[in-house]
CSV table of C-alpha atoms and ligand atoms in Angstrom, one decimal:
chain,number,residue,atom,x,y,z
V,1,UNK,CA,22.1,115.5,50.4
V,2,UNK,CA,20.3,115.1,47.2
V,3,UNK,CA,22.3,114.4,44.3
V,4,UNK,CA,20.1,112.6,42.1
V,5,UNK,CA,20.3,110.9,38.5
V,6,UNK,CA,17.1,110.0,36.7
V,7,UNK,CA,17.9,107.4,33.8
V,8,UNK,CA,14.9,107.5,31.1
V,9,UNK,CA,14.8,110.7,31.5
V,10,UNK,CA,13.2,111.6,28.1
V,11,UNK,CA,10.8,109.8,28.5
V,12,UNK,CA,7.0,110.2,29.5
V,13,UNK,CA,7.6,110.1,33.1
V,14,UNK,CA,11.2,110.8,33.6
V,15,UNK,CA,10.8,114.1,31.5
V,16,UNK,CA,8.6,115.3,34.3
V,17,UNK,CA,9.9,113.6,37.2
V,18,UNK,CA,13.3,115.2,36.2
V,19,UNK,CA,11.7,118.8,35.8
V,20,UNK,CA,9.9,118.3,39.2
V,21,UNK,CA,12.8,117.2,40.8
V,22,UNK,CA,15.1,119.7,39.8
V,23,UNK,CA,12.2,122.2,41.4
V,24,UNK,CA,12.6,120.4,44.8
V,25,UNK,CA,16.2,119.7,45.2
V,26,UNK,CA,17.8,122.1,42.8
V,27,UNK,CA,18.5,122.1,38.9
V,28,UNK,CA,21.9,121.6,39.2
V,29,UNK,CA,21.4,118.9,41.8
V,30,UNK,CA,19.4,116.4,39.5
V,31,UNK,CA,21.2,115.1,36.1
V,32,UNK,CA,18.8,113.8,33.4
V,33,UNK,CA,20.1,110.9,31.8
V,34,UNK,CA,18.8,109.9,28.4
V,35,UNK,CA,19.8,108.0,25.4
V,36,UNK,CA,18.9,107.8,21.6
V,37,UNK,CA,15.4,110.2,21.8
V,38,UNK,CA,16.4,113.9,21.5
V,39,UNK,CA,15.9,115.8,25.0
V,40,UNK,CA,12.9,119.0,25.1
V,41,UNK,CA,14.9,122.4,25.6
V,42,UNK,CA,13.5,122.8,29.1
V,43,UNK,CA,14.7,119.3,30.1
V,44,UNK,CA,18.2,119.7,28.5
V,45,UNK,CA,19.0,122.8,28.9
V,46,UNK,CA,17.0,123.4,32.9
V,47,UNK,CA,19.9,121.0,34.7
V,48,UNK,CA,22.5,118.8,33.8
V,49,UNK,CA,22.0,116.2,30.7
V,50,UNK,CA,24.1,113.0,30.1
V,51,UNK,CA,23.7,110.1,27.9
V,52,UNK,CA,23.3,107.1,29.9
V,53,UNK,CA,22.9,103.9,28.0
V,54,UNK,CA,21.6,101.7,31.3
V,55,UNK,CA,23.1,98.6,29.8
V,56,UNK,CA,26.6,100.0,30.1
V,57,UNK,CA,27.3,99.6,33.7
V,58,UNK,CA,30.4,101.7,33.0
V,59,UNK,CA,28.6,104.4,31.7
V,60,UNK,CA,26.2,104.7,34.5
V,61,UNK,CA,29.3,104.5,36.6
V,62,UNK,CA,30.8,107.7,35.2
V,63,UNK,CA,27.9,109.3,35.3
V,64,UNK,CA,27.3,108.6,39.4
V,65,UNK,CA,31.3,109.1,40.2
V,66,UNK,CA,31.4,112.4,38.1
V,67,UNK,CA,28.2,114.2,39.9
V,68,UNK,CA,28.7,112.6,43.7
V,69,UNK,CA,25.1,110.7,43.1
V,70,UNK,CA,23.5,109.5,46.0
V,71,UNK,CA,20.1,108.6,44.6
V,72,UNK,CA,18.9,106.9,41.8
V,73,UNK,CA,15.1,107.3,39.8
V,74,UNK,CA,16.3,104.6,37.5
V,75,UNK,CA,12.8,104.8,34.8
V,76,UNK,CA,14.8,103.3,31.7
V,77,UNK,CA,12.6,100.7,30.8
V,78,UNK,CA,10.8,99.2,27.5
V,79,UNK,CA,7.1,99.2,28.0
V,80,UNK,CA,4.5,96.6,27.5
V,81,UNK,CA,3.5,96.4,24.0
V,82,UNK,CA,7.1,97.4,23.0
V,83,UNK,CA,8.4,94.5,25.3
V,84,UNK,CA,6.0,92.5,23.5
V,85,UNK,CA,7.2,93.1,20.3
V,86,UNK,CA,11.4,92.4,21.2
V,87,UNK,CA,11.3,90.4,24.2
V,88,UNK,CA,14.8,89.8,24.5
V,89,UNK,CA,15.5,93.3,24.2
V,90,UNK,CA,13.2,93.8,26.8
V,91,UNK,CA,14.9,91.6,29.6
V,92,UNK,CA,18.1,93.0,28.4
V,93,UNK,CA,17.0,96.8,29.0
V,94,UNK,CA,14.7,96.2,31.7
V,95,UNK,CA,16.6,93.3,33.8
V,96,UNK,CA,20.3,93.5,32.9
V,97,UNK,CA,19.9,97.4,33.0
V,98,UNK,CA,18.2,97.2,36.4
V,99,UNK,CA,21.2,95.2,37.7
V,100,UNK,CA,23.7,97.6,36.5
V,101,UNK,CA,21.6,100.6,38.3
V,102,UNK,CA,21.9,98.4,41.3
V,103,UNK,CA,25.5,97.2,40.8
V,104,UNK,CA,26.3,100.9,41.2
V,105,UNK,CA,24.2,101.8,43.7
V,106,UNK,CA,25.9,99.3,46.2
V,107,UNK,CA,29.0,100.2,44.9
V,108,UNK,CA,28.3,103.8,45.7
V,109,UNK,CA,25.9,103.9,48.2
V,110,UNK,CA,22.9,105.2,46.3
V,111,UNK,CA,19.1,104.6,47.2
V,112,UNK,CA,17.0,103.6,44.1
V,113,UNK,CA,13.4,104.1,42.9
V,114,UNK,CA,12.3,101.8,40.5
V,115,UNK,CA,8.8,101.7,39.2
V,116,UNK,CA,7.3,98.4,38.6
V,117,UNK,CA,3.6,98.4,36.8
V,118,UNK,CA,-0.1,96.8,37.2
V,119,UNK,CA,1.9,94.4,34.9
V,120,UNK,CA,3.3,92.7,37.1
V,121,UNK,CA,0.1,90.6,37.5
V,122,UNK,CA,-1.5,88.1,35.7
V,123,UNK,CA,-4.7,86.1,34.8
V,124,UNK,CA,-4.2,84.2,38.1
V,125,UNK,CA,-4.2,87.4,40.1
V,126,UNK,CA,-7.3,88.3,42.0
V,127,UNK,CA,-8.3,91.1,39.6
V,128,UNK,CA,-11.0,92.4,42.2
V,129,UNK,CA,-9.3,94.3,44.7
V,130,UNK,CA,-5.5,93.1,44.1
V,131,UNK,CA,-4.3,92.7,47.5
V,132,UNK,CA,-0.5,94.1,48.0
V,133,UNK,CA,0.8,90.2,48.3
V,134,UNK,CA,-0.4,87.9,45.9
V,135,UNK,CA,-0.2,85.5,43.1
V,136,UNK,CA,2.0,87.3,40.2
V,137,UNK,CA,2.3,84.4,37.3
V,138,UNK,CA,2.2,87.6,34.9
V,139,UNK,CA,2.2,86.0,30.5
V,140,UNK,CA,4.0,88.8,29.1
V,141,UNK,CA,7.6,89.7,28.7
V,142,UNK,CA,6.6,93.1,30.3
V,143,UNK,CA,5.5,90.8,33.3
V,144,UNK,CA,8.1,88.9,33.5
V,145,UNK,CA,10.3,91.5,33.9
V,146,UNK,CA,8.5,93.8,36.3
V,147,UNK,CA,8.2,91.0,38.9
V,148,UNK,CA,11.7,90.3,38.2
V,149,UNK,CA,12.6,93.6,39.0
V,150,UNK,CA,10.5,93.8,42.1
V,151,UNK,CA,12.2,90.6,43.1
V,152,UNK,CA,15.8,91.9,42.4
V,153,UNK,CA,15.4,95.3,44.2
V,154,UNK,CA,14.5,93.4,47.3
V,155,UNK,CA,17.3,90.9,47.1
V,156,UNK,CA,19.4,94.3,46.9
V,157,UNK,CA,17.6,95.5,50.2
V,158,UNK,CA,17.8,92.3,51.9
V,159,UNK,CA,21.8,90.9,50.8
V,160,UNK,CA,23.7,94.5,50.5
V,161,UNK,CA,21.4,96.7,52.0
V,162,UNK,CA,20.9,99.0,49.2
V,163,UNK,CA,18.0,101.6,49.9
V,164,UNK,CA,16.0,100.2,47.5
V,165,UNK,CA,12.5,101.5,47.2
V,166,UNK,CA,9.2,101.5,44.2
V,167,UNK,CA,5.8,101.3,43.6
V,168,UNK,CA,3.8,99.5,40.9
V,169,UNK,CA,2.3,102.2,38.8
V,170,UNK,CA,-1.1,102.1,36.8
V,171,UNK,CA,-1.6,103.7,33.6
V,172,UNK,CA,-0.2,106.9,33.9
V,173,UNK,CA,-2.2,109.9,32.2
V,174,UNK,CA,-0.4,113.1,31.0
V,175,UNK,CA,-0.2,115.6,28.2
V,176,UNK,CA,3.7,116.6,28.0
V,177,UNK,CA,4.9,113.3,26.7
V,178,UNK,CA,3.3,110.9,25.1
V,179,UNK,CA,3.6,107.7,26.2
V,180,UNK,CA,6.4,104.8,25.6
V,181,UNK,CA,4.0,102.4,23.7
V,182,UNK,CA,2.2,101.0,26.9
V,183,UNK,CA,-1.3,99.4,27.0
V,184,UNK,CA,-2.8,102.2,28.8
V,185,UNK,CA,-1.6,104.5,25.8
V,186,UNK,CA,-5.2,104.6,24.7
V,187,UNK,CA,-6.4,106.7,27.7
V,188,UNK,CA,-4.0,109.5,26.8
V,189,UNK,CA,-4.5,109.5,23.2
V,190,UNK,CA,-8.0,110.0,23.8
V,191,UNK,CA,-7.6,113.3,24.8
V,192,UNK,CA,-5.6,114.9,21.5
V,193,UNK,CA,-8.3,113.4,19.6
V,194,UNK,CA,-10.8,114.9,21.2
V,195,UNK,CA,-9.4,118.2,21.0
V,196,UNK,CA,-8.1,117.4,17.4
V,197,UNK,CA,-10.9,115.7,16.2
V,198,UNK,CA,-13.8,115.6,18.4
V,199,UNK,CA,-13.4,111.5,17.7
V,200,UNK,CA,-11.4,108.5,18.9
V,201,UNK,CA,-11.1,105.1,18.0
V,202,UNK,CA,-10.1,103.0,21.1
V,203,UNK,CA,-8.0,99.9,20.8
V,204,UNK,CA,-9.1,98.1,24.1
V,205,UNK,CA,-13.1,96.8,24.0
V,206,UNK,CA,-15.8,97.9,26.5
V,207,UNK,CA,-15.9,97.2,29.9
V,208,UNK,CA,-12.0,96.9,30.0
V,209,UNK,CA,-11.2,98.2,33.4
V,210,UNK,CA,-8.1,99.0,34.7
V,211,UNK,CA,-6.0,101.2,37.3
V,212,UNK,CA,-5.1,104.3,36.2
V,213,UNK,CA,-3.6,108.0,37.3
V,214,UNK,CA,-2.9,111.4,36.4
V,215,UNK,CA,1.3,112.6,36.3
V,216,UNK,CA,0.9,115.2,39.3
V,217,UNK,CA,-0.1,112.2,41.8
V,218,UNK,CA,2.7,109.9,39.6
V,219,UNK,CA,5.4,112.6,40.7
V,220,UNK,CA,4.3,113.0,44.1
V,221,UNK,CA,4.4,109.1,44.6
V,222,UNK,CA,7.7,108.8,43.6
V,223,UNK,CA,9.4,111.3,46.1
V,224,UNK,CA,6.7,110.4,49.1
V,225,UNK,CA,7.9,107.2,48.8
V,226,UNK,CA,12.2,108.1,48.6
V,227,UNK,CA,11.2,110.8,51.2
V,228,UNK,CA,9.4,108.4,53.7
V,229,UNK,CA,10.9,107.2,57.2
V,230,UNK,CA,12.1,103.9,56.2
V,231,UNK,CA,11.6,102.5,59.7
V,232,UNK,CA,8.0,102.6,58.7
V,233,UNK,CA,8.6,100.7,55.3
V,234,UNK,CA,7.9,97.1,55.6
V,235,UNK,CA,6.9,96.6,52.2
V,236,UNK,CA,9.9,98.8,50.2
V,237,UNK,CA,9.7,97.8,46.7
V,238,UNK,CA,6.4,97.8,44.7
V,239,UNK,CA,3.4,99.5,46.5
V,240,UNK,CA,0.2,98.8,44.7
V,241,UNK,CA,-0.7,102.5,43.9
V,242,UNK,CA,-3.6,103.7,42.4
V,243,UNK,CA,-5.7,106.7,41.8
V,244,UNK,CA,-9.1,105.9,39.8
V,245,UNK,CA,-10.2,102.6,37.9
V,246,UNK,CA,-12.4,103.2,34.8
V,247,UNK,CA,-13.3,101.4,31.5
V,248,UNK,CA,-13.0,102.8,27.8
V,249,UNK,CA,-16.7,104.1,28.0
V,250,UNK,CA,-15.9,105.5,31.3
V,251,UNK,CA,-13.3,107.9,30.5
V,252,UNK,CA,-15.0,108.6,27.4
V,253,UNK,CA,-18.2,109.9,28.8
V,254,UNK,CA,-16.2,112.3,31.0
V,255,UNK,CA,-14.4,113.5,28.1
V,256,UNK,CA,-18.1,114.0,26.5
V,257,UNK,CA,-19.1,116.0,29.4
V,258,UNK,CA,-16.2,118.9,28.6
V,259,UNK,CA,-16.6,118.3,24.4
V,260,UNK,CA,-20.2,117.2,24.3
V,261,UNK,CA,-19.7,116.6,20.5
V,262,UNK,CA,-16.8,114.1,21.1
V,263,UNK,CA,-17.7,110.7,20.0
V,264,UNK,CA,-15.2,107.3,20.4
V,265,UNK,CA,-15.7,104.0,18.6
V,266,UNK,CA,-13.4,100.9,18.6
V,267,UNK,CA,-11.3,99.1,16.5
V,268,UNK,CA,-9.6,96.2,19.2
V,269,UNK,CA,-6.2,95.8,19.2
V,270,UNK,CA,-5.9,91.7,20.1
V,271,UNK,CA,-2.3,92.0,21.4
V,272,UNK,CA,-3.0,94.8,24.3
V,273,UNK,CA,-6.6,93.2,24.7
V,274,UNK,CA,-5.2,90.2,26.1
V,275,UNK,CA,-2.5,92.3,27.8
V,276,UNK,CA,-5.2,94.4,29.6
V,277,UNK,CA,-7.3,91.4,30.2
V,278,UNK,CA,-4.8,90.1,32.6
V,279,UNK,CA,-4.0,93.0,34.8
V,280,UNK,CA,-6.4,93.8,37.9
V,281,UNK,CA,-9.7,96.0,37.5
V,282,UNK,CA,-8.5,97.8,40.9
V,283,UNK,CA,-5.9,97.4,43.0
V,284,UNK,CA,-5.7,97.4,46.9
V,285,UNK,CA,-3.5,100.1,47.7
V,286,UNK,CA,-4.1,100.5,51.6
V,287,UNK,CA,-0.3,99.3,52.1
V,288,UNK,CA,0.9,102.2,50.3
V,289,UNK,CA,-1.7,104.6,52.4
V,290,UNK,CA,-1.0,103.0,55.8
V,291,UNK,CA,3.4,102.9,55.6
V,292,UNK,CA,3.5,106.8,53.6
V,293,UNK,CA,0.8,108.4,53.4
V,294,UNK,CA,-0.4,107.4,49.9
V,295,UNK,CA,-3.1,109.8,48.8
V,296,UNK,CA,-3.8,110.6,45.4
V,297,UNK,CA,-5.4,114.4,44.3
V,298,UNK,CA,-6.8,113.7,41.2
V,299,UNK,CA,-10.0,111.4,40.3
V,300,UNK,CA,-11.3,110.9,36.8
V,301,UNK,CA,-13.2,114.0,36.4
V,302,UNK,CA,-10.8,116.5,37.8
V,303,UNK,CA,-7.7,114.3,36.1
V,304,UNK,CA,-10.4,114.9,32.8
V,305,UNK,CA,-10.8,118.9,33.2
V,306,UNK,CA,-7.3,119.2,33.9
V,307,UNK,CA,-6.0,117.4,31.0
V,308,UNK,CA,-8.6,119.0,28.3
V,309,UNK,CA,-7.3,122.5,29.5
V,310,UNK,CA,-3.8,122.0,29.7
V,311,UNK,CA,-4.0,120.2,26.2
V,312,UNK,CA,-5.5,122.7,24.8
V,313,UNK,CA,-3.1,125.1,25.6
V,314,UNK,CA,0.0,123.3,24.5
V,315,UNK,CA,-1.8,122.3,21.4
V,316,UNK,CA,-2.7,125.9,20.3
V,317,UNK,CA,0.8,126.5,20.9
O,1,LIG,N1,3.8,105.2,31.7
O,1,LIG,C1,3.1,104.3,32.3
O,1,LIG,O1,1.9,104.3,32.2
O,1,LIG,C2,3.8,103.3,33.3
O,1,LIG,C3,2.9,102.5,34.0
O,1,LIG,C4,3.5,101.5,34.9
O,1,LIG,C5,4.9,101.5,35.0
O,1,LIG,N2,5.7,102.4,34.3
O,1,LIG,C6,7.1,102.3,34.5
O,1,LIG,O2,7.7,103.5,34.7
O,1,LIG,C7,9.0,103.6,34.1
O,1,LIG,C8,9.1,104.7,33.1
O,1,LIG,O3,8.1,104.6,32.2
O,1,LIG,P1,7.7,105.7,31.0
O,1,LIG,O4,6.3,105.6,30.8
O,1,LIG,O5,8.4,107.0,31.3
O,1,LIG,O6,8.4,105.0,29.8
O,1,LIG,P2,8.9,105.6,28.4
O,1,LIG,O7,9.0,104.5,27.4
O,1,LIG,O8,8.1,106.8,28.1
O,1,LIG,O9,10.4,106.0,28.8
O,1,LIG,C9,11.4,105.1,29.0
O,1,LIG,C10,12.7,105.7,28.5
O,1,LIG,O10,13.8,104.8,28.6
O,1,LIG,C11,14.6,104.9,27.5
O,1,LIG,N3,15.5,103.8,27.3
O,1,LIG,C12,15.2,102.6,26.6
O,1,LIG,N4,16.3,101.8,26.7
O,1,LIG,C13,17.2,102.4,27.4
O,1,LIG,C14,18.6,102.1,27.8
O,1,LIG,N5,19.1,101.0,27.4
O,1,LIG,N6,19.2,103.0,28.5
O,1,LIG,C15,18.7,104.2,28.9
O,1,LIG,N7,17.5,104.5,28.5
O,1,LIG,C16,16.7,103.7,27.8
O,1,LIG,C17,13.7,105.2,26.3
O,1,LIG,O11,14.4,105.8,25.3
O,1,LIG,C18,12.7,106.1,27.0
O,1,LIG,O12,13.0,107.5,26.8
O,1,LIG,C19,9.2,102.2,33.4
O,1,LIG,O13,9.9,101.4,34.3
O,1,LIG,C20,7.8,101.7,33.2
O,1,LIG,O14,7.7,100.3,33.2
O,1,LIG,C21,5.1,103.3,33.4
């Protein structure tokens, strides 16, 4: 059985997780749950919609008891330069509401996928190769939360075992929703200004590197992972998983390569500098490939083609 509640739903990964979902298990199988931000048509009106405020343990109980849910992709989270900016709203969305996703899920006997981030390292983290197990002493509220997270969702494994599962994501890269206010944002607005524009100013300097990957291999992360043998899971919670590492001037010569008059400059943004500056250049993601079968599709040039002509479809529409 798959009966499956996705809370974040609206937003830039839920409203495609919850569309891809709905194609795997059935539309009336998967409820979207969202909150303040208005729905799109195809998510609201393609399956089930609910308001779920994640810090109301009672609403996210209704919500589970009502539709018989038995798994959880619990995505309701405030990103990093929006955690920055509130952090106690932050830790109240992203740690109390965790707790209340997992309350439930014991409660009910759900399993739950909870994306942590490349966040959850810091300066003291090897940034060269970040192994799967290793020093996270992350400086940002974002951080902070994400290990606590990781952290929590293993507690919930280990004490009550919940069927809790995740993976730490990179900067994800898509063109149906913009992103949440991340620091990897600038890697997706790059593309409507160079179909817009033919220009971009980037907020992070040159030479920045950091993990990064295209929706399609986000998606197929997700279920891999809920859908792998958990006999083969020693890990569980927060897979390093990664699909390309590339710098501002990186990216931006492949974009060059499709628009050959686009042209980027930068104006830095010190906030998600230092952000950036403390997360790894690459990740080590061989636990993820060796427990289920991690493999990513998309590189920077195809994830670059694909997004310039999918773009410009939506944005001639
Ligand atoms: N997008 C990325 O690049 C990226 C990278 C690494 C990890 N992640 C993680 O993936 C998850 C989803 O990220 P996203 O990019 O889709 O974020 P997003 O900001 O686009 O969407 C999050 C959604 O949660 C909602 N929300 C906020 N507070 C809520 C509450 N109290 N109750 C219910 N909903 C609430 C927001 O309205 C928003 O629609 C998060 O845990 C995030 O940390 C994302």
């Amino acid at each position: 059985m798959n009966r499956i509640l996705v809370t974040g739903s609206v937003g830039q990964i839920g409203s495609e997780l919850t569309i891809y979902l709905r194609e795997r298990y059935g539309a009336d199988n998967v409820v979207a749950g969202g909150r303040k931000t208005k729905p799109s048509k195809e998510l609201k009106e393609s399956g089930p919609f609910e308001i779920v405020d994640c810090t109301d343990i009672e609403a996210i109980r209704e919500v589970v008891d009502k539709y018989q849910i038995d798994t959880i992709y619990h995505l309701a989270a405030l990103l990093s330069a929006v955690a920055e900016s509130n952090p106690q709203l932050a830790w109240n969305v992203n740690i109390n509401g965790l707790i209340n996703v997992l309350e439930v899920a014991r409660e009910y006997d759900c399993a739950v996928f909870t994306p942590s981030s490349i966040g959850a390292f810091g300066l003291s983290t090897p940034l060269d190769n970040t192994p799967q197990d290793t020093i996270q002493r992350p400086g940002t509220m974002y951080g902070v939360t994400k290990v606590s997270g990781e952290l929590l969702c293993d507690y919930y494994y280990k004490k009550y075992g919940v069927d809790t599962r995740g993976v730490r994501y990179p900067g994800i890269i898509s063109y149906v929703t913009p992103p949440g206010g991340g620091t990897t944002d600038y890697a997706v607005e790059i593309f409507y200004e160079a179909i817009k524009k033919k220009k971009y100013t980037c907020f992070l300097k040159r030479g920045t590197k950091l993990d990064m990957m295209y929706m399609p291999d986000a998606l197929k992360a997700a279920v891999d992972l809920m859908e792998a043998d958990p006999g083969k899971l020693k890990h569980r919670n927060a897979f390093n998983v990664t699909a390309m590492s590339f710098a501002p001037e990186e990216i931006s010569a492949e974009v060059k390569r499709i628009i050959p008059d686009f042209t980027m400059d930068y104006d830095v943004d010190p906030l998600r500098q230092e952000i950036a500056e403390s997360w790894p250049n690459y990740m080590d993601d061989t636990a993820a490939k060796d427990q289920w079968g991690w493999n990513p599709d998309y590189d920077l040039p195809a994830m670059c083609e694909d997004m310039i002509e999918k773009l410009r479809v939506k944005l001639e529409k």
